[in-house]
CSV table of C-alpha atoms and ligand atoms in Angstrom, one decimal:
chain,number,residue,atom,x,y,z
L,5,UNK,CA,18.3,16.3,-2.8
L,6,UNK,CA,14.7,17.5,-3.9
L,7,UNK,CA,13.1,14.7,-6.1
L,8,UNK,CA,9.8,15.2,-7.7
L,9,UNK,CA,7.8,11.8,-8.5
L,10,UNK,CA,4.5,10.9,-10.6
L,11,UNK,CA,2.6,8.0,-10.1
L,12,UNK,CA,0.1,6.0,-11.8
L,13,UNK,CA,0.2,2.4,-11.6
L,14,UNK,CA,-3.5,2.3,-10.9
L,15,UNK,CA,-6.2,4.8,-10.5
L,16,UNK,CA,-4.8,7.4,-8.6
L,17,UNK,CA,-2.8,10.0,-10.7
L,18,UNK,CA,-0.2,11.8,-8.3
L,19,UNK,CA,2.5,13.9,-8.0
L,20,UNK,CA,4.9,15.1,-4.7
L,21,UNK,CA,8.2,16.5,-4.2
L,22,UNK,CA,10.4,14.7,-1.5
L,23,UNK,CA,13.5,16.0,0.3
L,24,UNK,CA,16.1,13.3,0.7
L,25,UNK,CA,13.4,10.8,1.1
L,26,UNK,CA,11.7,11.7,4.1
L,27,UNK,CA,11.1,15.5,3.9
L,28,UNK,CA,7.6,16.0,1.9
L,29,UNK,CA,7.4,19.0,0.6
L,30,UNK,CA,4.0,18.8,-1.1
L,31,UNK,CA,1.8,15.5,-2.4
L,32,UNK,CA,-0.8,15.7,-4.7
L,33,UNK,CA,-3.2,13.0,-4.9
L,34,UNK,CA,-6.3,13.2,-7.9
L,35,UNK,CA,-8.3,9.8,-7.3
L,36,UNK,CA,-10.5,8.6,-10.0
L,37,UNK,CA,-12.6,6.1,-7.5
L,38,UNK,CA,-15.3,7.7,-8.3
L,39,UNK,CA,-15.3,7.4,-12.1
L,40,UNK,CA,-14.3,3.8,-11.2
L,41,UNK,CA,-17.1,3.0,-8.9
L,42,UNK,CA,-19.9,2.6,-11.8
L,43,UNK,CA,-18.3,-0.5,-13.1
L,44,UNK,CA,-17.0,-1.4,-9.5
L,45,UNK,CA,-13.4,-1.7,-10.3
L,46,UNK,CA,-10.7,-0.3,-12.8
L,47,UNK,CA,-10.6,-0.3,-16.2
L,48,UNK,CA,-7.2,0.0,-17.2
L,49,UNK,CA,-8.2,2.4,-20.6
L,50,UNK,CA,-10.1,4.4,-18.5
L,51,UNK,CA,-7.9,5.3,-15.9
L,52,UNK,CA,-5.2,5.6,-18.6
L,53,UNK,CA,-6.8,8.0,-20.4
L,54,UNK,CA,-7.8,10.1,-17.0
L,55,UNK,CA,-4.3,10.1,-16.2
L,56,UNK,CA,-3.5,11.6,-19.1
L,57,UNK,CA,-5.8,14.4,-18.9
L,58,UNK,CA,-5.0,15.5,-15.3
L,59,UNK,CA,-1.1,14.9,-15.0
L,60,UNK,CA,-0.1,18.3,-15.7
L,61,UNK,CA,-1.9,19.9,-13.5
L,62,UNK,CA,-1.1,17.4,-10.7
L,63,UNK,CA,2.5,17.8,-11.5
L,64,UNK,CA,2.5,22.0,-11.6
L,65,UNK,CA,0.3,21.7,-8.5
L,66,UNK,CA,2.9,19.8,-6.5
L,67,UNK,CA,5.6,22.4,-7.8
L,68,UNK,CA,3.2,25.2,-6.7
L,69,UNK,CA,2.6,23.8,-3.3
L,70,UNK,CA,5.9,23.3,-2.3
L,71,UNK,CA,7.0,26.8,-3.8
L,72,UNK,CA,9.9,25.5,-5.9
L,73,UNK,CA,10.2,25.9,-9.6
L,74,UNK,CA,12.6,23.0,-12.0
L,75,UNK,CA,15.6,24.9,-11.2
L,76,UNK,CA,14.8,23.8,-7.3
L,77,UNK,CA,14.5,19.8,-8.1
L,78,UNK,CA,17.2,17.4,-8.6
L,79,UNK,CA,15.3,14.7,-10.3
L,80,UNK,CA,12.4,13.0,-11.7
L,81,UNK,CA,11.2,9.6,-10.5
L,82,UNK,CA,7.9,7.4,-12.2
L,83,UNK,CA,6.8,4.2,-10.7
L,84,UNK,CA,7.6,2.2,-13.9
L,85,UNK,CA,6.5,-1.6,-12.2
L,86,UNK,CA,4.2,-3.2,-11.5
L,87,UNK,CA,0.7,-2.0,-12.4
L,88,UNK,CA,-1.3,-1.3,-14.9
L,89,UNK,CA,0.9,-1.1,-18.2
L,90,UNK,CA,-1.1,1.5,-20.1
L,91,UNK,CA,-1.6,3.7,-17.1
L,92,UNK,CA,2.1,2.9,-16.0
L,93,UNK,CA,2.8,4.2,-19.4
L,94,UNK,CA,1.7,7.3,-18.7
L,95,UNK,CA,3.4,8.8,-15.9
L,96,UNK,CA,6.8,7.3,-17.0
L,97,UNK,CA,6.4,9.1,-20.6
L,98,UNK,CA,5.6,12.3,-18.8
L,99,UNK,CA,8.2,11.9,-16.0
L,100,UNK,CA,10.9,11.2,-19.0
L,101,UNK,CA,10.0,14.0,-21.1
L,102,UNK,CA,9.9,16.8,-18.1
L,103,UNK,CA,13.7,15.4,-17.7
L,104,UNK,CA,14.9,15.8,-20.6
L,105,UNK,CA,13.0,19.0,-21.0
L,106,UNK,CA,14.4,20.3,-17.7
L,107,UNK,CA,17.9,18.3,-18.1
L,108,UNK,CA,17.4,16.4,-14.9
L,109,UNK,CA,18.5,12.5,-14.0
L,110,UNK,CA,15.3,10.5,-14.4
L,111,UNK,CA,14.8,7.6,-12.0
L,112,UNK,CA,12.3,4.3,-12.4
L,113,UNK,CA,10.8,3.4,-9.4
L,114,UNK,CA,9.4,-0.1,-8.3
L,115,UNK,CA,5.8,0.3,-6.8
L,116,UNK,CA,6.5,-2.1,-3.6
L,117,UNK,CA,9.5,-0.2,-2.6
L,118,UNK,CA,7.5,2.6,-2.8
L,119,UNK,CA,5.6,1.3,-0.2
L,120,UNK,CA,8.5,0.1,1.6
L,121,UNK,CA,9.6,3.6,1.9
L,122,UNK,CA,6.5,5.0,3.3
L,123,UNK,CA,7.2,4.4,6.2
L,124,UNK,CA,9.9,6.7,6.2
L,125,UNK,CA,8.2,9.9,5.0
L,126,UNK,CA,7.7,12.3,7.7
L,127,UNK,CA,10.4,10.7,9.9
L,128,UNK,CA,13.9,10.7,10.1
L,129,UNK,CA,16.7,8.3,9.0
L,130,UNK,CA,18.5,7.9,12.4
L,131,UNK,CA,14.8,6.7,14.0
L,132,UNK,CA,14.9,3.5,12.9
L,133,UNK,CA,16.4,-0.1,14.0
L,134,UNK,CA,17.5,-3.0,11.9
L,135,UNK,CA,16.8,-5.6,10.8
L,136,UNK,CA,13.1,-4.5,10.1
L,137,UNK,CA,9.9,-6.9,8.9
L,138,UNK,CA,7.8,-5.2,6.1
L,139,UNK,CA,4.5,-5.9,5.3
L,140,UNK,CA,2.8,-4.3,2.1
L,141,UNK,CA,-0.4,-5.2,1.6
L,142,UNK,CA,-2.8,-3.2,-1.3
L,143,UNK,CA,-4.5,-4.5,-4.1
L,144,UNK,CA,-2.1,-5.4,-5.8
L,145,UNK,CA,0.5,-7.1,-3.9
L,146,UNK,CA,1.0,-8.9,-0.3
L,147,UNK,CA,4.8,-9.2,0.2
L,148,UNK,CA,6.6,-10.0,3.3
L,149,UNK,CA,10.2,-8.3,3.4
L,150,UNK,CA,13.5,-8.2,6.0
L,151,UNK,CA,15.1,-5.4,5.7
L,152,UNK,CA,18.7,-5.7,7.0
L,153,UNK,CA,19.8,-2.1,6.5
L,154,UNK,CA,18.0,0.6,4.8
L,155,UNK,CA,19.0,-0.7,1.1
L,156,UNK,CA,19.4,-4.2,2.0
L,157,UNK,CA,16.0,-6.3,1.6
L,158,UNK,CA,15.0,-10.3,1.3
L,159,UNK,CA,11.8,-11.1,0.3
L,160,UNK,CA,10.7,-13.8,2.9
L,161,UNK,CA,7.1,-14.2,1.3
L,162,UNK,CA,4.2,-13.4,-0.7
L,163,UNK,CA,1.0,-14.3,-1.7
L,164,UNK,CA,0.2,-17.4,-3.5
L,165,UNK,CA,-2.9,-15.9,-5.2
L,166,UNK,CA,-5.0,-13.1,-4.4
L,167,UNK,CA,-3.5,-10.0,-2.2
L,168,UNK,CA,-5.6,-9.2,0.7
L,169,UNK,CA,-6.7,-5.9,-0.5
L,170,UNK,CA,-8.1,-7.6,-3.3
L,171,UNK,CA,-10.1,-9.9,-1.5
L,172,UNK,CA,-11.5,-7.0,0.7
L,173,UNK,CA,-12.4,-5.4,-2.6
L,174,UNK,CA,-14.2,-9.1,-4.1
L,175,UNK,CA,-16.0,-9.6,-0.4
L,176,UNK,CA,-17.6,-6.0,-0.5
L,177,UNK,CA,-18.8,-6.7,-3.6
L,178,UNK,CA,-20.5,-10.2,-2.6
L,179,UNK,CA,-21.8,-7.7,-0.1
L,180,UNK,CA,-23.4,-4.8,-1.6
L,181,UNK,CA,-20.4,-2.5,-0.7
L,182,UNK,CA,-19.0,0.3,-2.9
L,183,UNK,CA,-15.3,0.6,-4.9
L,184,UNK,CA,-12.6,0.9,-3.2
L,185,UNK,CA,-14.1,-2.0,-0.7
L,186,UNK,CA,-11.8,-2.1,2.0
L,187,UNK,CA,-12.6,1.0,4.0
L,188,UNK,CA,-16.7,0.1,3.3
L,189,UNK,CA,-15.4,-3.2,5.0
L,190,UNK,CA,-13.5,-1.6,7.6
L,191,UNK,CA,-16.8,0.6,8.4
L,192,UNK,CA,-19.4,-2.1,8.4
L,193,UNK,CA,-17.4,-4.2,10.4
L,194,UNK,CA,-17.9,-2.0,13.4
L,195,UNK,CA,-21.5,-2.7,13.7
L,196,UNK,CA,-20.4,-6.7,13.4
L,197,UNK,CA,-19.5,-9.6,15.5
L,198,UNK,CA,-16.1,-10.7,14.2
L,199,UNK,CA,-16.4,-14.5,15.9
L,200,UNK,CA,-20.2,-14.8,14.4
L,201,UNK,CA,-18.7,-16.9,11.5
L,202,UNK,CA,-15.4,-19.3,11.4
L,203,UNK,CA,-14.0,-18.7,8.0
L,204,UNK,CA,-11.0,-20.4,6.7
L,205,UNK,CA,-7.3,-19.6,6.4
L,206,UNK,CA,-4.8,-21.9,4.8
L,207,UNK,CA,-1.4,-22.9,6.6
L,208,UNK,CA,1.2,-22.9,3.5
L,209,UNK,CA,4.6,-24.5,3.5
L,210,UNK,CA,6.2,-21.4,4.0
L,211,UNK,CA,4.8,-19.9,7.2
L,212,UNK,CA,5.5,-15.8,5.2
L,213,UNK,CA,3.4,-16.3,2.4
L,214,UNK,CA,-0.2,-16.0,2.0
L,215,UNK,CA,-3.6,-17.3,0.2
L,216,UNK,CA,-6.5,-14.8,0.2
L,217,UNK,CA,-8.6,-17.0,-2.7
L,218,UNK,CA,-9.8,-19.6,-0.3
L,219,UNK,CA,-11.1,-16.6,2.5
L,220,UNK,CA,-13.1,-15.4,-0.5
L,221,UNK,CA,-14.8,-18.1,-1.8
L,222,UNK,CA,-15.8,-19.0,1.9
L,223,UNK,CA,-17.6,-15.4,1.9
L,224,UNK,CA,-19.0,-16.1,-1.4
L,225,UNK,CA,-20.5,-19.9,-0.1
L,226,UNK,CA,-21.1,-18.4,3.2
L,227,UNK,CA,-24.0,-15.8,1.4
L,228,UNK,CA,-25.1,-18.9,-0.6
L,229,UNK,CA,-26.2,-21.0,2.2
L,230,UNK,CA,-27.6,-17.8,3.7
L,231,UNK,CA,-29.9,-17.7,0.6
L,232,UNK,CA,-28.5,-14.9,-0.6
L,233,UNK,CA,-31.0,-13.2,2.3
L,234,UNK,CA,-28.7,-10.7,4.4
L,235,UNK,CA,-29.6,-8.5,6.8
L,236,UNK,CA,-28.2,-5.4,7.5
L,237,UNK,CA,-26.8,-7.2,11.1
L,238,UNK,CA,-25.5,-10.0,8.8
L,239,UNK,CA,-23.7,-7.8,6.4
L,240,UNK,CA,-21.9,-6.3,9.2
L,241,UNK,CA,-20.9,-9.6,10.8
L,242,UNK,CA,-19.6,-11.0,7.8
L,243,UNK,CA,-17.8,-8.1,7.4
L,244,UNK,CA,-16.6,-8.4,10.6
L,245,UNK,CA,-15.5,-12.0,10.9
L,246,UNK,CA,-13.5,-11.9,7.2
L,247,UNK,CA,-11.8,-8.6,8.5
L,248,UNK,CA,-10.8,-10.5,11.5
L,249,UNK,CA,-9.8,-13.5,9.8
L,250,UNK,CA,-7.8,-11.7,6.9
L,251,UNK,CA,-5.9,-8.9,9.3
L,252,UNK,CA,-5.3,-12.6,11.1
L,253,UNK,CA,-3.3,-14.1,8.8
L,254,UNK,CA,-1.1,-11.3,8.2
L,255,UNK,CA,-0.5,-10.1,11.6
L,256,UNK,CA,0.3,-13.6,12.3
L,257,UNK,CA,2.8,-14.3,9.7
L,258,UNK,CA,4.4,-10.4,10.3
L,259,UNK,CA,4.9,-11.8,14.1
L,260,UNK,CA,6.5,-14.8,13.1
L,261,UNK,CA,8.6,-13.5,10.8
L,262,UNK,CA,9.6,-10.9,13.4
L,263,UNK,CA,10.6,-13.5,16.3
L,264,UNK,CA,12.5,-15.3,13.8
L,265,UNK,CA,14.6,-12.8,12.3
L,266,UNK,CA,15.0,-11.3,15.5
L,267,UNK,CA,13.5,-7.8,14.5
L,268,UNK,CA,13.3,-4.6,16.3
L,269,UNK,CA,10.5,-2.8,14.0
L,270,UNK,CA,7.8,-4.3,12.7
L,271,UNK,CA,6.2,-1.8,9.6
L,272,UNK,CA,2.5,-1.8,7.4
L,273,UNK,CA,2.4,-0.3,4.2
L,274,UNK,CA,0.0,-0.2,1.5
L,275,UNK,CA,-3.9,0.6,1.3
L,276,UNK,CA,-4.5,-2.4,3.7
L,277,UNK,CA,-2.2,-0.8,6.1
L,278,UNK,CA,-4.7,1.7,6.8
L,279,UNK,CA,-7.1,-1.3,8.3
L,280,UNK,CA,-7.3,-0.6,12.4
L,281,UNK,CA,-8.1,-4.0,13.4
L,282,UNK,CA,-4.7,-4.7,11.5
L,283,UNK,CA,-2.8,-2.2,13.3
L,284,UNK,CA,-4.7,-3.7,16.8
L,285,UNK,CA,-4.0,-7.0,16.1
L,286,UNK,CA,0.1,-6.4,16.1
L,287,UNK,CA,-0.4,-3.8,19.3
L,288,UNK,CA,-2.1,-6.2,21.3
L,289,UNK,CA,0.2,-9.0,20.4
L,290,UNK,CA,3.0,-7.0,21.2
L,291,UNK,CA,1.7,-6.1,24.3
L,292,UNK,CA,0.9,-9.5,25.4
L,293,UNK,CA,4.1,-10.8,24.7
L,294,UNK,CA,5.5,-7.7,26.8
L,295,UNK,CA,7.7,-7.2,23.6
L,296,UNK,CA,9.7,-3.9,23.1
L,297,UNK,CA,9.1,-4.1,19.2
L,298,UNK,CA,8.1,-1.0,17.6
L,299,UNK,CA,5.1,-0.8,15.1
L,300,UNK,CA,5.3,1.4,12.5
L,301,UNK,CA,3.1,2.3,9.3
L,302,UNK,CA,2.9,5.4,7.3
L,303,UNK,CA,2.4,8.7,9.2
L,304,UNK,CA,-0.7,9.5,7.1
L,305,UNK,CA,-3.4,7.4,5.7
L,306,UNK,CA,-2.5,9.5,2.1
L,307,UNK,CA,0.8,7.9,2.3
L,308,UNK,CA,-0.8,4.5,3.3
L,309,UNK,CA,-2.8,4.0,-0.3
L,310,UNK,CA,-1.1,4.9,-3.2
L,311,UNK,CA,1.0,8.3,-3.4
L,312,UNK,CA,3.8,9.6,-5.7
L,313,UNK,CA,5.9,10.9,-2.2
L,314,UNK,CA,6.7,7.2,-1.4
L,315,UNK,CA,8.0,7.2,-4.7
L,316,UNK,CA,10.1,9.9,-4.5
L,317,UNK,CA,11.3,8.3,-1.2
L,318,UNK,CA,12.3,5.2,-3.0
L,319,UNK,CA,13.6,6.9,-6.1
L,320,UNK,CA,16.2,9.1,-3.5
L,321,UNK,CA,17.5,5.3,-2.0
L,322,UNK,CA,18.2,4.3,-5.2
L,323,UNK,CA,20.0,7.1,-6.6
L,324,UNK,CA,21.9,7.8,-3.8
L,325,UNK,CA,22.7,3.9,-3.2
L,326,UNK,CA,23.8,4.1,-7.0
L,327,UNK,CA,26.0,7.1,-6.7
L,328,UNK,CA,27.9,5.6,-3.5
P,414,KG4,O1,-1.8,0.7,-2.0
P,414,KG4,P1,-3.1,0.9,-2.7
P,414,KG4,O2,-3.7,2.3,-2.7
P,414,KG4,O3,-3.1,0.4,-4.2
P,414,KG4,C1,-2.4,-0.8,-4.6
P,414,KG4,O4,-1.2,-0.7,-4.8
P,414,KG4,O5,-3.1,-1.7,-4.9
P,414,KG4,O6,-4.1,-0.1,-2.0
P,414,KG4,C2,-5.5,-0.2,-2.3
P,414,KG4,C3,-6.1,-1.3,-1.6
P,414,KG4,C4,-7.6,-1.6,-2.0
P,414,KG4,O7,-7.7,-3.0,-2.2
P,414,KG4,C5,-8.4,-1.1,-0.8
P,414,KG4,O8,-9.6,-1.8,-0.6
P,414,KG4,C6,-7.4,-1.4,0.3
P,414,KG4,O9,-6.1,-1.1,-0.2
P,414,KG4,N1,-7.7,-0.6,1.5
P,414,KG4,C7,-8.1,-1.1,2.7
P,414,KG4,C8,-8.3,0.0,3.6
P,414,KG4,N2,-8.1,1.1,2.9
P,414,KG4,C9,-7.7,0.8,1.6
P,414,KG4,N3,-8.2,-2.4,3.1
P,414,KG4,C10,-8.6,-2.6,4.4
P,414,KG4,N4,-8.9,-1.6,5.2
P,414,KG4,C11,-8.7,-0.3,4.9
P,414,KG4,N5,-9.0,0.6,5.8
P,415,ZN,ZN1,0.2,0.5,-4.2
């Protein structure tokens, strides 16, 4: 089954065509970051009127790229939640109309399970073990899943206030950095010394969900006491310590919930996902513990951030979990 998916929850307008939810066949990504980086976030009309603009090229680019015409696709998927609601609105107007236009099923996709099924594109359904622990971590949203079967999840925990994402975006901005701020973050924090600063992480009641607000207004008081007087060697070590401290907390509780639930994949989706130190945290722990775990996260950093092929991933599980 050939699905073709928009997305645009935020400020990325895309488009892909999936093959029974791992097989992409084309993914078209327009990001407006750029038009987003003079006021140093989104602003939802904005974005919603961009996606407007460029959604039928994106769309007829995806078709072109994977060689198919309508007759080839089997339906139409939108993210339809969460996100921004006027740029949400967008893409699921377009997806309905181009369905019943081309007399296809349309399908509305959840964002997060989007990024839950990232980490299948590329791959193949008889690769993977369960039960599985998923992280998805973006902007957005910092949720901590078990996945017992393929359509079977619990959500063990989430974040009490801020996702991490957003607090790398609110930290690069205390220092300096441009939109989106997590990669500038990432960058800097090569140059760093993570343990040049002990910042703060909250232990919560329940061990899977998170708090990113406190981290942030650390960093914020941490540049106050400094006088507001950072060198370029400071920058990079506070960049470096709150990367280590954030990537912290979440590898931590992804472990725990692992050994608890008696996992046999661990998986990172979502923009954060992309974050190295992240992805070194788990290997290391893994390979301390002499643990035969398997780490996964998306196959490609374009499926890591947001991407309309996840959604066509998750818009095939649901269909096909429907029609059983
Ligand atoms: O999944 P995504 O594209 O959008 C949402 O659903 O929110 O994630 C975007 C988020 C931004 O906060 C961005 O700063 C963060 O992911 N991000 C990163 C990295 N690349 C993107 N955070 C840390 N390290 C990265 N390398
Ligand atoms: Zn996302």
């Amino acid at each position: 089954m050939r699905i073709l998916a928009i997305e645009t929850s935020c400020d990325e307008t895309a488009a892909a065509i999936v093959e029974n939810g791992t097989k992409v066949l084309s993914n078209v990504i327009a990001s407006q970051s750029q038009i987003h980086q003079i006021t140093g976030g989104v602003v939802p009309e904005v974005a919603a009127r961009e996606h407007i603009k460029v959604l039928p090229y994106i769309y007829k680019e995806a078709l072109n790229k994977a060689g198919l015409s309508w007759a080839d696709i089997d339906a139409i998927a939108a993210t339809e939640t969460p996100g921004l609601i006027s740029s949400l609105l967008m893409g699921i107007q377009t997806a309905r109309t181009l369905a019943k236009v081309h007399n296809k099923p349309y399908i509305g996709v959840n964002h997060i399970a989007g990024h839950v099924y990232s980490n299948w594109l590329d791959r193949k359904d008889d690769e993977f073990q369960f039960p599985i622990v998923t992280l998805t971590v973006s902007g957005g949203h910092n949720n901590l899943y078990l996945m017992h079967s393929v359509t079977e999840m619990e959500l063990l925990g989430q974040t009490q206030d801020d996702a991490a994402g957003e607090a790398f975006d609110k930290v690069a901005k205390m220092l300096g950095l441009n939109y989106p701020g997590g990669p500038e973050i990432a960058k800097l924090a090569t140059q760093g010394n993570e343990n040049a600063f002990k910042l703060p992480i909250p232990h919560l009641q329940n061990p899977f969900d998170f708090s990113f607000s406190g981290l942030k207004t650390a960093v914020l008081y941490l540049i106050r006491d400094l006088d507001n007087q950072l060198s370029n060697e400071t920058k990079a070590d506070i960049a470096a310590s709150f990367q280590f401290t954030a990537t912290k907390a979440l590898a931590d509780s992804l472990l725990s919930a692992a050994k608890t639930f008696k996992a046999r994949e661990i998986h990172l989706a979502g923009g954060v996902s992309a974050n190295l130190r992240l992805r070194a945290q788990i290997e290391d722990s893994l390979s301390l513990a002499k643990s035969d775990l398997t780490l996964r996260y998306p196959n490609l950093i374009e499926y890591c951030t947001d991407n309309a092929a996840m959604i066509a991933a998750a818009g095939f599980r649901d269909i096909t979990n429907k029609n059983r």
